[in-house]
């Protein structure tokens, strides 16, 4: 037993319990500080040395340990420490509220056998009955003898466990830990008392210390390189854009070398932060290079994450602004922000770097479009009734009008326009083409309206003399950018339909449309070019009728039994609890650390696909170095919530997505690696993934086929099927549905699938990724119709749409979901994410980074609600109740005068009425 002041300690090898002689103890703590006895005025009252000893030093005691009390009062000394984690702790469970953010500030020092400095850390120990302890890092500081330092940080707990213990730890065994004061404040704390803690994160608070280098290079360091402060460089040619100085990251030998700052404890999980940096480059004869802001995160499981924040193309001529945004889902141990990117030998110059909690930006209003003139062609003299007037040759080619083209509208335009007058049968003949871009053109600037979605349609043909297939495309020159209005691949002398779409959301100064593409010397023929705004509301009405046929069924509820006749007139309520049509989403490993993300995900999706965590470059980044833990964790979440999963992907045929160690293998070793990949993945997860994308994007890549021969693709399908016969095996590719890519139009996809099947590959499903812009229903439906003849289930596997305006984004998403839901060949839709900052495309999210559902998300939820059937009525004289509803799970309630009875039933697909 050791007596220290007003307490004594009894320790053994496993526990340390402090008993307090309460006597005249009172709280004495400031009202805004949740720590009891924060300045040790009452000795060690409410504090517990963790398996070590503690005592109090006062200004008048005469036994100070190398330091005078910073506050002029008392401080605690923690001694006889035999482990790094031993220190001083206090139970704060009753003071913590879930969801609140707390700031921590502790004044600490060290004494004893120490040369140099050591870290002192603030930590939370979280205890739940039956699940052991977990630990949350708050903050740390570097301390040397003879000087007080501040440990600062913040924390937030979404739920409060059974016990929350705050403690200070860190110095090596034998070194005494000195603590002068501890302050933990909650967001509602009074701001009147000056504090050295960093406080709660508020919008506009600067996270970076010394963001403009006013204090030299304080708090900055080099990441594998040197950091130097300058007032000018290059004989005065480079000066700061703002302020008096700037920093350079020099002597860089790797792309990832740069300038960095640790921001541990100054950023909070589940909050979005904006990053702004003013940068340029210098040296090594490099005039332009990408500079990127990156976040390095050390996770509690001792893993590492690299989060790309933003990037900019920097030059050696001017300062440019880099902008980005990030959010942390989990509670990291350490966080460092740094700049990287240019080639080795090139300096990164930084005038300022700022990180602030992101302001919420009000959404753009829904666009108001006056007189949209749906279905009206904006092309002048499209029928060539006035020769080629209104048209001009792009380049030194010759235009003339000729006869002999089709008089019917192309099918996709006909589906949009309905009954329409015939075409004239006249076409533009383009001769003397000396460049691929030469063709007929027309200015349409004044005829376009912002935010309308325009469909493009034409008949095109090429003359003789072409060697091989020729690409023809409708291109729009919008100021200085080219917009793809549709493409077609032509192999013969027949007329071919070309179709596409576009939308303009910013006012342009000029817009030109032209048709171009065949090789120089090949004549081009264009007939009936149509550009018209589409009426989506009319299309939606058509789809509603189609959906009723495809996704609903008549149901007869039969109430039988000896008393069935007495039920006549009894009230019946039918409520659908879940539509059976699969609607899923992509998720990643860090997402599942965010409780808000998980809550939205499990409530609104019944399927999942992993963004990267099942891909080969993730599961085996280096040869023989496997990582299945991330996929295992995500699969467990899905299984616990009864969410089905797709396996994406076993292989990826595009070379840029193949890890370097695979690319370096010779043919024999590559074949062995492919075999091991198949065996390892499909044996481990046998029966757990309902689908697999076997070899991703085979229309756009050929890495494995080029190295191992054409048969390798069939081998992959056959072997996967042998290893896991329960999984449906998919092909998966992009731009199949939008008319924008001649490498992946439906006919080519069909040809590839049939070729695989003829070789014995068990292709069981067709994946259309669905990364689409400005979707037009008839164009999408045309692709689905063509692919549907194969009789295989079609899934949209990676659907996303993008628009800065949330209302337009929601409308685009509605187009795709309604087309998919109405089409009988489509059996599921997977979104490629829904949460801001965790999607592959900007302006595609449905929920913002901090959990607020935007207008596009509201449109998505409204559709899901629309696709749930409900009915109310009374039992008829035959003891039946009839309704028509979507396929899925239902609850029926029958309410009599004496009681209420309910049961669950399922409406499956079927042509005849379901009697149940």
XYZ file of C-alpha atoms in Angstrom, residues 375-887:
513
model
C -39.578 17.442 -80.733
C -38.840 20.464 -82.940
C -35.715 20.081 -85.086
C -33.311 23.010 -84.653
C -31.219 22.114 -87.725
C -31.805 24.509 -90.630
C -32.662 22.978 -93.993
C -32.320 19.450 -92.655
C -34.358 18.081 -95.590
C -32.208 19.969 -98.147
C -35.289 21.474 -99.783
C -33.136 24.548 -100.421
C -30.039 22.748 -101.619
C -27.174 23.101 -99.138
C -28.157 26.580 -97.929
C -27.573 26.904 -94.193
C -24.685 24.437 -94.367
C -20.993 25.085 -94.852
C -18.004 22.777 -95.376
C -15.718 22.339 -92.393
C -12.327 22.369 -94.069
C -11.526 22.272 -97.794
C -14.165 19.769 -98.797
C -17.103 20.108 -101.216
C -20.812 19.855 -100.313
C -23.629 19.037 -102.717
C -27.195 17.752 -102.445
C -28.144 14.374 -103.888
C -31.100 11.982 -103.839
C -31.465 8.359 -102.764
C -31.387 8.296 -98.938
C -34.028 6.696 -96.662
C -37.359 8.494 -96.327
C -38.181 7.060 -92.909
C -36.906 8.418 -89.624
C -34.138 6.395 -87.943
C -35.702 4.060 -85.334
C -34.441 5.839 -82.213
C -35.766 9.200 -83.417
C -39.059 7.573 -84.402
C -39.455 6.213 -80.872
C -39.059 9.730 -79.493
C -41.084 11.672 -82.075
C -43.846 9.178 -82.817
C -45.819 9.765 -85.985
C -43.746 12.053 -88.179
C -43.704 13.247 -91.767
C -41.374 11.288 -94.067
C -37.880 12.475 -94.822
C -37.224 13.994 -98.240
C -34.873 11.292 -99.462
C -32.189 13.914 -100.129
C -28.730 13.898 -98.528
C -25.528 15.920 -98.311
C -22.668 14.427 -100.305
C -19.236 15.432 -98.992
C -16.333 14.947 -101.414
C -12.638 15.890 -101.582
C -12.114 15.259 -97.881
C -8.409 15.491 -97.034
C -8.776 15.216 -93.227
C -10.946 12.994 -91.004
C -12.569 16.032 -89.373
C -13.891 17.465 -92.631
C -17.642 17.369 -93.233
C -20.888 19.388 -93.320
C -21.360 21.926 -90.516
C -23.904 24.438 -89.249
C -24.031 27.067 -86.480
C -26.841 26.438 -83.971
C -25.876 28.818 -81.147
C -29.076 30.849 -81.048
C -31.364 27.834 -81.299
C -30.155 26.001 -78.199
C -31.685 26.384 -74.743
C -29.813 25.666 -71.540
C -30.666 22.541 -69.525
C -32.723 20.903 -72.251
C -31.641 17.409 -73.242
C -31.251 17.172 -77.016
C -31.455 13.981 -79.022
C -29.307 13.655 -82.159
C -30.364 11.479 -85.075
C -29.244 11.008 -88.682
C -28.680 8.534 -91.483
C -25.024 8.275 -92.539
C -23.156 6.364 -95.222
C -19.637 6.278 -96.647
C -18.330 5.981 -100.177
C -16.023 3.388 -101.629
C -12.303 3.217 -101.040
C -12.318 2.731 -97.278
C -9.874 0.200 -95.840
C -11.547 -1.350 -92.849
C -14.356 -0.081 -90.609
C -14.840 3.688 -90.463
C -16.054 5.794 -87.563
C -18.589 8.531 -88.261
C -19.589 10.920 -85.523
C -21.754 13.943 -84.888
C -19.621 16.475 -83.026
C -20.584 19.760 -81.407
C -18.031 22.496 -81.041
C -19.084 24.347 -77.870
C -16.738 27.322 -77.658
C -13.340 25.622 -77.415
C -14.562 22.148 -76.442
C -15.854 19.232 -78.476
C -18.984 17.403 -77.335
C -19.801 13.894 -78.547
C -23.260 13.803 -80.131
C -23.169 10.172 -81.250
C -21.015 7.732 -83.214
C -21.452 4.873 -85.641
C -19.067 2.318 -87.084
C -19.595 1.633 -90.776
C -18.171 -1.403 -92.564
C -20.189 -1.359 -95.804
C -22.036 0.876 -98.246
C -25.428 0.751 -96.495
C -27.142 3.610 -94.675
C -26.624 3.456 -90.918
C -28.434 5.139 -88.056
C -26.383 7.425 -85.840
C -27.849 8.550 -82.521
C -26.730 10.348 -79.408
C -27.559 13.179 -77.036
C -26.132 16.240 -75.355
C -27.033 19.047 -72.998
C -25.475 22.448 -72.361
C -25.640 23.854 -68.830
C -23.507 27.006 -69.229
C -24.208 29.775 -71.712
C -21.819 29.350 -74.690
C -20.703 32.067 -77.065
C -20.942 29.791 -80.116
C -22.024 26.241 -80.917
C -21.375 24.438 -84.177
C -22.610 21.002 -85.215
C -20.705 18.965 -87.784
C -20.612 15.408 -89.080
C -17.167 13.926 -89.601
C -14.997 10.888 -89.128
C -14.185 8.686 -92.129
C -10.591 8.501 -93.312
C -9.289 11.160 -95.653
C -10.351 10.502 -99.248
C -13.534 8.640 -98.255
C -16.784 10.365 -99.281
C -19.345 10.999 -96.564
C -23.155 11.111 -96.960
C -25.519 12.598 -94.345
C -29.333 12.532 -94.483
C -32.058 13.915 -92.235
C -29.942 15.255 -89.386
C -32.279 15.954 -86.475
C -31.444 17.734 -83.213
C -34.477 18.180 -81.000
C -35.276 18.522 -77.275
C -36.871 15.433 -75.744
C -40.024 15.448 -73.641
C -39.196 13.216 -70.721
C -42.621 13.511 -69.110
C -44.306 11.965 -72.157
C -41.721 9.178 -72.112
C -42.332 8.545 -68.407
C -46.044 8.034 -69.074
C -45.223 5.419 -71.697
C -42.812 3.710 -69.293
C -45.432 3.642 -66.529
C -47.699 1.606 -68.801
C -44.824 -0.709 -69.701
C -43.829 -1.053 -66.044
C -47.338 -2.135 -65.119
C -47.034 -5.017 -67.581
C -43.470 -5.958 -66.620
C -43.244 -5.524 -62.851
C -46.795 -6.059 -61.559
C -49.142 -8.979 -61.109
C -52.800 -9.464 -60.272
C -53.273 -10.872 -56.786
C -56.310 -12.562 -55.267
C -56.253 -12.900 -51.498
C -58.504 -15.813 -50.583
C -59.887 -15.753 -47.048
C -61.057 -19.337 -46.578
C -62.407 -21.342 -43.701
C -65.665 -22.085 -41.945
C -66.229 -18.433 -41.121
C -65.135 -16.939 -44.486
C -68.694 -15.866 -45.390
C -68.935 -13.879 -42.199
C -65.876 -11.854 -43.297
C -67.846 -10.159 -46.074
C -67.265 -6.418 -45.823
C -64.343 -6.765 -43.429
C -61.629 -4.115 -43.842
C -58.417 -5.215 -45.559
C -55.160 -3.240 -45.790
C -52.298 -4.435 -48.009
C -48.858 -2.796 -47.642
C -45.770 -3.694 -49.641
C -42.676 -3.696 -47.437
C -40.092 -4.428 -50.143
C -39.953 -4.497 -53.912
C -38.079 -7.601 -55.062
C -36.393 -5.794 -57.970
C -32.694 -5.554 -57.074
C -31.477 -1.985 -56.553
C -27.993 -1.911 -55.080
C -24.974 0.299 -54.666
C -21.227 0.282 -54.733
C -19.551 0.637 -51.312
C -15.937 0.738 -50.140
C -14.151 -0.273 -46.956
C -13.901 3.172 -45.401
C -17.631 3.793 -45.966
C -18.645 1.152 -43.456
C -16.891 3.061 -40.666
C -19.451 5.851 -41.130
C -22.654 4.997 -39.269
C -24.705 7.490 -41.288
C -23.559 5.952 -44.564
C -24.355 2.433 -43.373
C -27.793 3.504 -42.148
C -28.768 4.969 -45.537
C -27.267 2.022 -47.382
C -29.061 -0.770 -45.508
C -32.389 1.086 -45.575
C -32.424 1.803 -49.299
C -30.498 -0.951 -51.098
C -30.831 -4.728 -51.248
C -27.640 -5.473 -53.228
C -24.031 -4.361 -52.932
C -20.868 -4.371 -55.021
C -17.391 -3.529 -53.726
C -15.747 -0.597 -55.488
C -12.162 -1.914 -55.409
C -11.748 -4.363 -52.572
C -12.293 -7.550 -54.602
C -10.182 -6.466 -57.573
C -6.911 -8.294 -58.051
C -4.772 -5.183 -57.602
C -6.380 -4.782 -54.168
C -6.343 -8.386 -52.955
C -2.762 -9.030 -54.157
C -1.010 -5.677 -54.692
C 2.398 -7.366 -54.568
C 3.068 -10.953 -55.523
C 2.140 -13.244 -52.644
C 1.024 -10.326 -50.434
C -2.706 -10.890 -49.970
C -5.349 -8.601 -48.523
C -8.792 -10.148 -48.160
C -9.599 -8.474 -44.850
C -11.300 -5.465 -46.439
C -13.547 -7.633 -48.588
C -14.248 -9.911 -45.620
C -15.350 -6.948 -43.482
C -17.632 -5.618 -46.210
C -19.102 -9.037 -46.928
C -19.872 -9.494 -43.228
C -21.767 -6.201 -43.175
C -23.829 -7.254 -46.168
C -24.555 -10.709 -44.789
C -25.598 -9.292 -41.420
C -28.101 -7.044 -43.184
C -29.319 -9.677 -45.688
C -27.893 -7.756 -48.638
C -26.870 -9.772 -51.704
C -23.482 -9.098 -53.312
C -21.915 -8.985 -56.774
C -18.263 -9.957 -57.193
C -16.439 -7.210 -59.105
C -14.183 -8.287 -60.654
C -12.024 -11.398 -61.064
C -9.890 -9.916 -63.859
C -9.683 -6.561 -65.612
C -8.678 -6.667 -69.266
C -7.554 -3.018 -69.505
C -3.759 -2.915 -69.085
C -3.657 0.325 -67.068
C -5.692 -1.437 -64.365
C -3.319 -4.418 -64.131
C -0.774 -4.204 -61.316
C 2.876 -3.875 -62.357
C 4.051 -7.203 -60.990
C 1.491 -8.964 -63.189
C 2.561 -7.002 -66.262
C 6.187 -8.003 -65.652
C 5.495 -11.779 -65.705
C 6.446 -13.986 -68.625
C 3.729 -16.023 -70.345
C 4.102 -19.172 -68.211
C 4.219 -17.275 -64.930
C 1.276 -15.122 -65.964
C -0.796 -18.204 -66.732
C 0.083 -19.645 -63.335
C -0.866 -16.371 -61.663
C -4.234 -16.394 -63.460
C -4.875 -19.939 -62.251
C -3.946 -19.021 -58.689
C -6.167 -15.944 -58.797
C -9.166 -17.994 -59.888
C -8.568 -20.736 -57.341
C -7.769 -18.406 -54.456
C -10.696 -16.028 -54.927
C -13.478 -18.399 -55.876
C -12.538 -21.068 -53.341
C -12.411 -18.524 -50.519
C -15.781 -16.983 -51.385
C -17.607 -19.991 -52.830
C -21.342 -19.448 -52.616
C -21.021 -15.949 -51.151
C -21.211 -13.766 -54.259
C -24.292 -14.183 -56.463
C -22.566 -12.710 -59.524
C -19.036 -12.297 -60.814
C -17.788 -9.912 -63.481
C -15.263 -12.367 -64.870
C -13.034 -10.232 -67.102
C -13.981 -6.578 -66.930
C -14.211 -4.379 -70.055
C -13.183 -6.871 -72.726
C -14.466 -4.485 -75.428
C -11.977 -1.849 -74.295
C -8.929 -3.888 -73.335
C -7.036 -7.041 -74.267
C -4.143 -7.427 -71.823
C -4.709 -11.106 -70.990
C -5.817 -12.027 -74.495
C -2.718 -10.420 -76.017
C -0.401 -12.226 -73.591
C -2.119 -15.592 -73.294
C -4.173 -15.963 -76.477
C -7.856 -15.684 -77.340
C -8.794 -18.865 -75.452
C -7.857 -17.328 -72.101
C -11.200 -15.544 -71.846
C -13.153 -18.762 -72.265
C -10.813 -20.461 -69.787
C -11.565 -17.793 -67.192
C -15.327 -18.314 -67.513
C -15.115 -22.107 -67.532
C -12.794 -22.295 -64.529
C -14.830 -19.789 -62.528
C -17.955 -21.826 -63.193
C -16.231 -25.026 -62.081
C -14.983 -23.432 -58.857
C -18.313 -21.788 -57.956
C -21.231 -23.175 -60.006
C -23.748 -21.163 -57.960
C -22.505 -17.787 -59.258
C -23.864 -16.189 -62.419
C -20.951 -15.099 -64.603
C -21.194 -11.721 -66.338
C -19.503 -9.790 -69.067
C -19.284 -6.109 -68.104
C -18.553 -3.008 -70.203
C -19.290 0.688 -70.641
C -20.845 3.047 -73.241
C -22.946 0.174 -74.540
C -26.208 2.060 -74.019
C -25.535 5.640 -75.114
C -24.357 5.594 -78.754
C -21.088 7.380 -77.908
C -18.462 4.680 -78.425
C -17.918 2.593 -81.553
C -15.850 0.107 -79.547
C -18.831 -0.978 -77.466
C -22.091 -0.507 -79.339
C -24.697 -3.263 -78.772
C -23.981 -5.221 -81.954
C -20.307 -5.542 -80.995
C -21.249 -6.663 -77.491
C -23.585 -9.286 -78.912
C -20.861 -10.517 -81.247
C -18.444 -10.875 -78.326
C -20.946 -12.731 -76.142
C -21.922 -15.150 -78.916
C -18.257 -15.812 -79.678
C -17.588 -16.651 -76.008
C -20.617 -18.926 -75.827
C -19.631 -20.723 -79.021
C -16.287 -21.487 -77.393
C -18.102 -22.952 -74.374
C -17.873 -20.003 -71.989
C -20.849 -20.111 -69.564
C -21.788 -16.440 -69.927
C -24.848 -16.043 -67.720
C -25.465 -12.298 -67.645
C -24.846 -9.016 -69.465
C -23.440 -6.099 -67.484
C -23.966 -2.558 -68.745
C -21.999 -0.219 -66.528
C -24.136 2.862 -67.131
C -21.723 5.766 -66.588
C -23.907 8.020 -68.698
C -24.565 11.690 -69.441
C -27.778 13.293 -70.699
C -29.612 9.975 -71.127
C -32.403 9.733 -73.706
C -34.874 6.920 -73.084
C -35.329 5.588 -76.629
C -31.559 5.405 -77.167
C -31.087 3.420 -73.950
C -34.120 1.254 -74.719
C -32.826 0.522 -78.221
C -29.625 -0.923 -76.766
C -31.605 -2.996 -74.264
C -33.876 -4.327 -77.010
C -30.905 -5.419 -79.106
C -29.137 -7.112 -76.210
C -32.384 -8.635 -74.967
C -32.598 -10.989 -77.961
C -29.808 -13.058 -76.364
C -32.181 -14.102 -73.585
C -29.662 -13.345 -70.835
C -30.416 -11.214 -67.771
C -29.209 -7.624 -68.185
C -27.977 -5.600 -65.223
C -26.893 -2.005 -65.005
C -23.820 -2.645 -62.896
C -22.260 0.797 -62.259
C -24.950 3.397 -62.885
C -24.214 7.057 -62.228
C -25.235 10.368 -63.767
C -23.635 13.764 -63.300
C -24.870 17.344 -63.285
C -23.989 20.352 -61.155
C -27.715 21.033 -60.848
C -29.214 18.485 -58.432
C -32.645 18.706 -60.093
C -31.218 17.827 -63.510
C -29.134 15.073 -61.917
C -32.240 13.621 -60.331
C -34.093 13.764 -63.634
C -31.246 11.964 -65.431
C -31.234 9.269 -62.752
C -35.003 8.926 -63.054
C -34.668 8.394 -66.815
C -32.249 5.521 -66.303
C -34.133 3.880 -63.440
C -37.482 4.056 -65.241
C -36.012 2.650 -68.455
C -34.416 -0.215 -66.538
C -37.461 -0.950 -64.404
C -39.794 -0.978 -67.408
C -37.679 -3.261 -69.585
C -38.393 -6.998 -69.235
C -34.765 -8.001 -69.951
C -33.335 -5.926 -67.076
C -33.131 -7.821 -63.789
C -31.247 -5.374 -61.550
C -29.587 -1.990 -61.168
C -26.463 -1.156 -59.191
C -25.613 2.485 -58.506
C -21.910 3.289 -58.544
C -22.172 4.973 -55.170
C -24.423 7.625 -53.667
C -22.340 9.521 -51.050
C -20.399 12.688 -51.883
C -16.587 12.323 -52.013
C -16.940 8.554 -52.423
C -17.947 8.387 -56.077
C -15.847 8.113 -59.211
C -17.522 11.168 -60.784
C -18.043 14.669 -59.460
C -21.573 16.007 -59.051
C -23.065 12.508 -59.130
C -23.950 12.012 -55.443
C -27.395 11.670 -53.878
C -26.278 12.407 -50.318
C -23.801 15.117 -49.391
C -20.609 14.389 -47.478
C -22.173 15.098 -44.078
C -25.331 13.052 -44.679
C -27.895 15.486 -46.107
C -30.042 14.021 -48.884
C -29.991 16.304 -51.927
C -32.624 16.834 -54.638
C -31.335 13.913 -56.694
C -31.463 11.685 -53.623
C -35.031 12.785 -52.908
C -35.986 11.879 -56.476
C -34.416 8.433 -55.991
C -36.309 7.827 -52.747
C -39.554 9.044 -54.325
C -39.149 6.479 -57.109
C -38.550 3.687 -54.622
C -41.698 4.740 -52.778
C -43.662 4.869 -56.043
C -42.647 1.277 -56.730
C -44.313 -0.016 -53.569
C -47.958 -1.064 -53.921
C -50.610 -0.429 -51.294
C -54.279 -1.324 -51.369
C -57.249 -0.880 -49.051
C -60.756 -2.208 -49.312
C -63.164 -4.848 -48.087
C -63.545 -8.594 -48.514
C -66.130 -9.445 -51.194
C -68.971 -11.941 -50.998
C -66.683 -14.745 -52.283
C -64.326 -14.137 -49.352
C -61.708 -12.519 -51.604
C -59.808 -9.272 -51.956
C -58.203 -8.447 -55.307
C -55.500 -5.949 -56.202
C -52.617 -5.477 -58.659
C -49.179 -4.869 -57.211
C -45.455 -4.878 -57.779
C -43.465 -8.056 -57.230
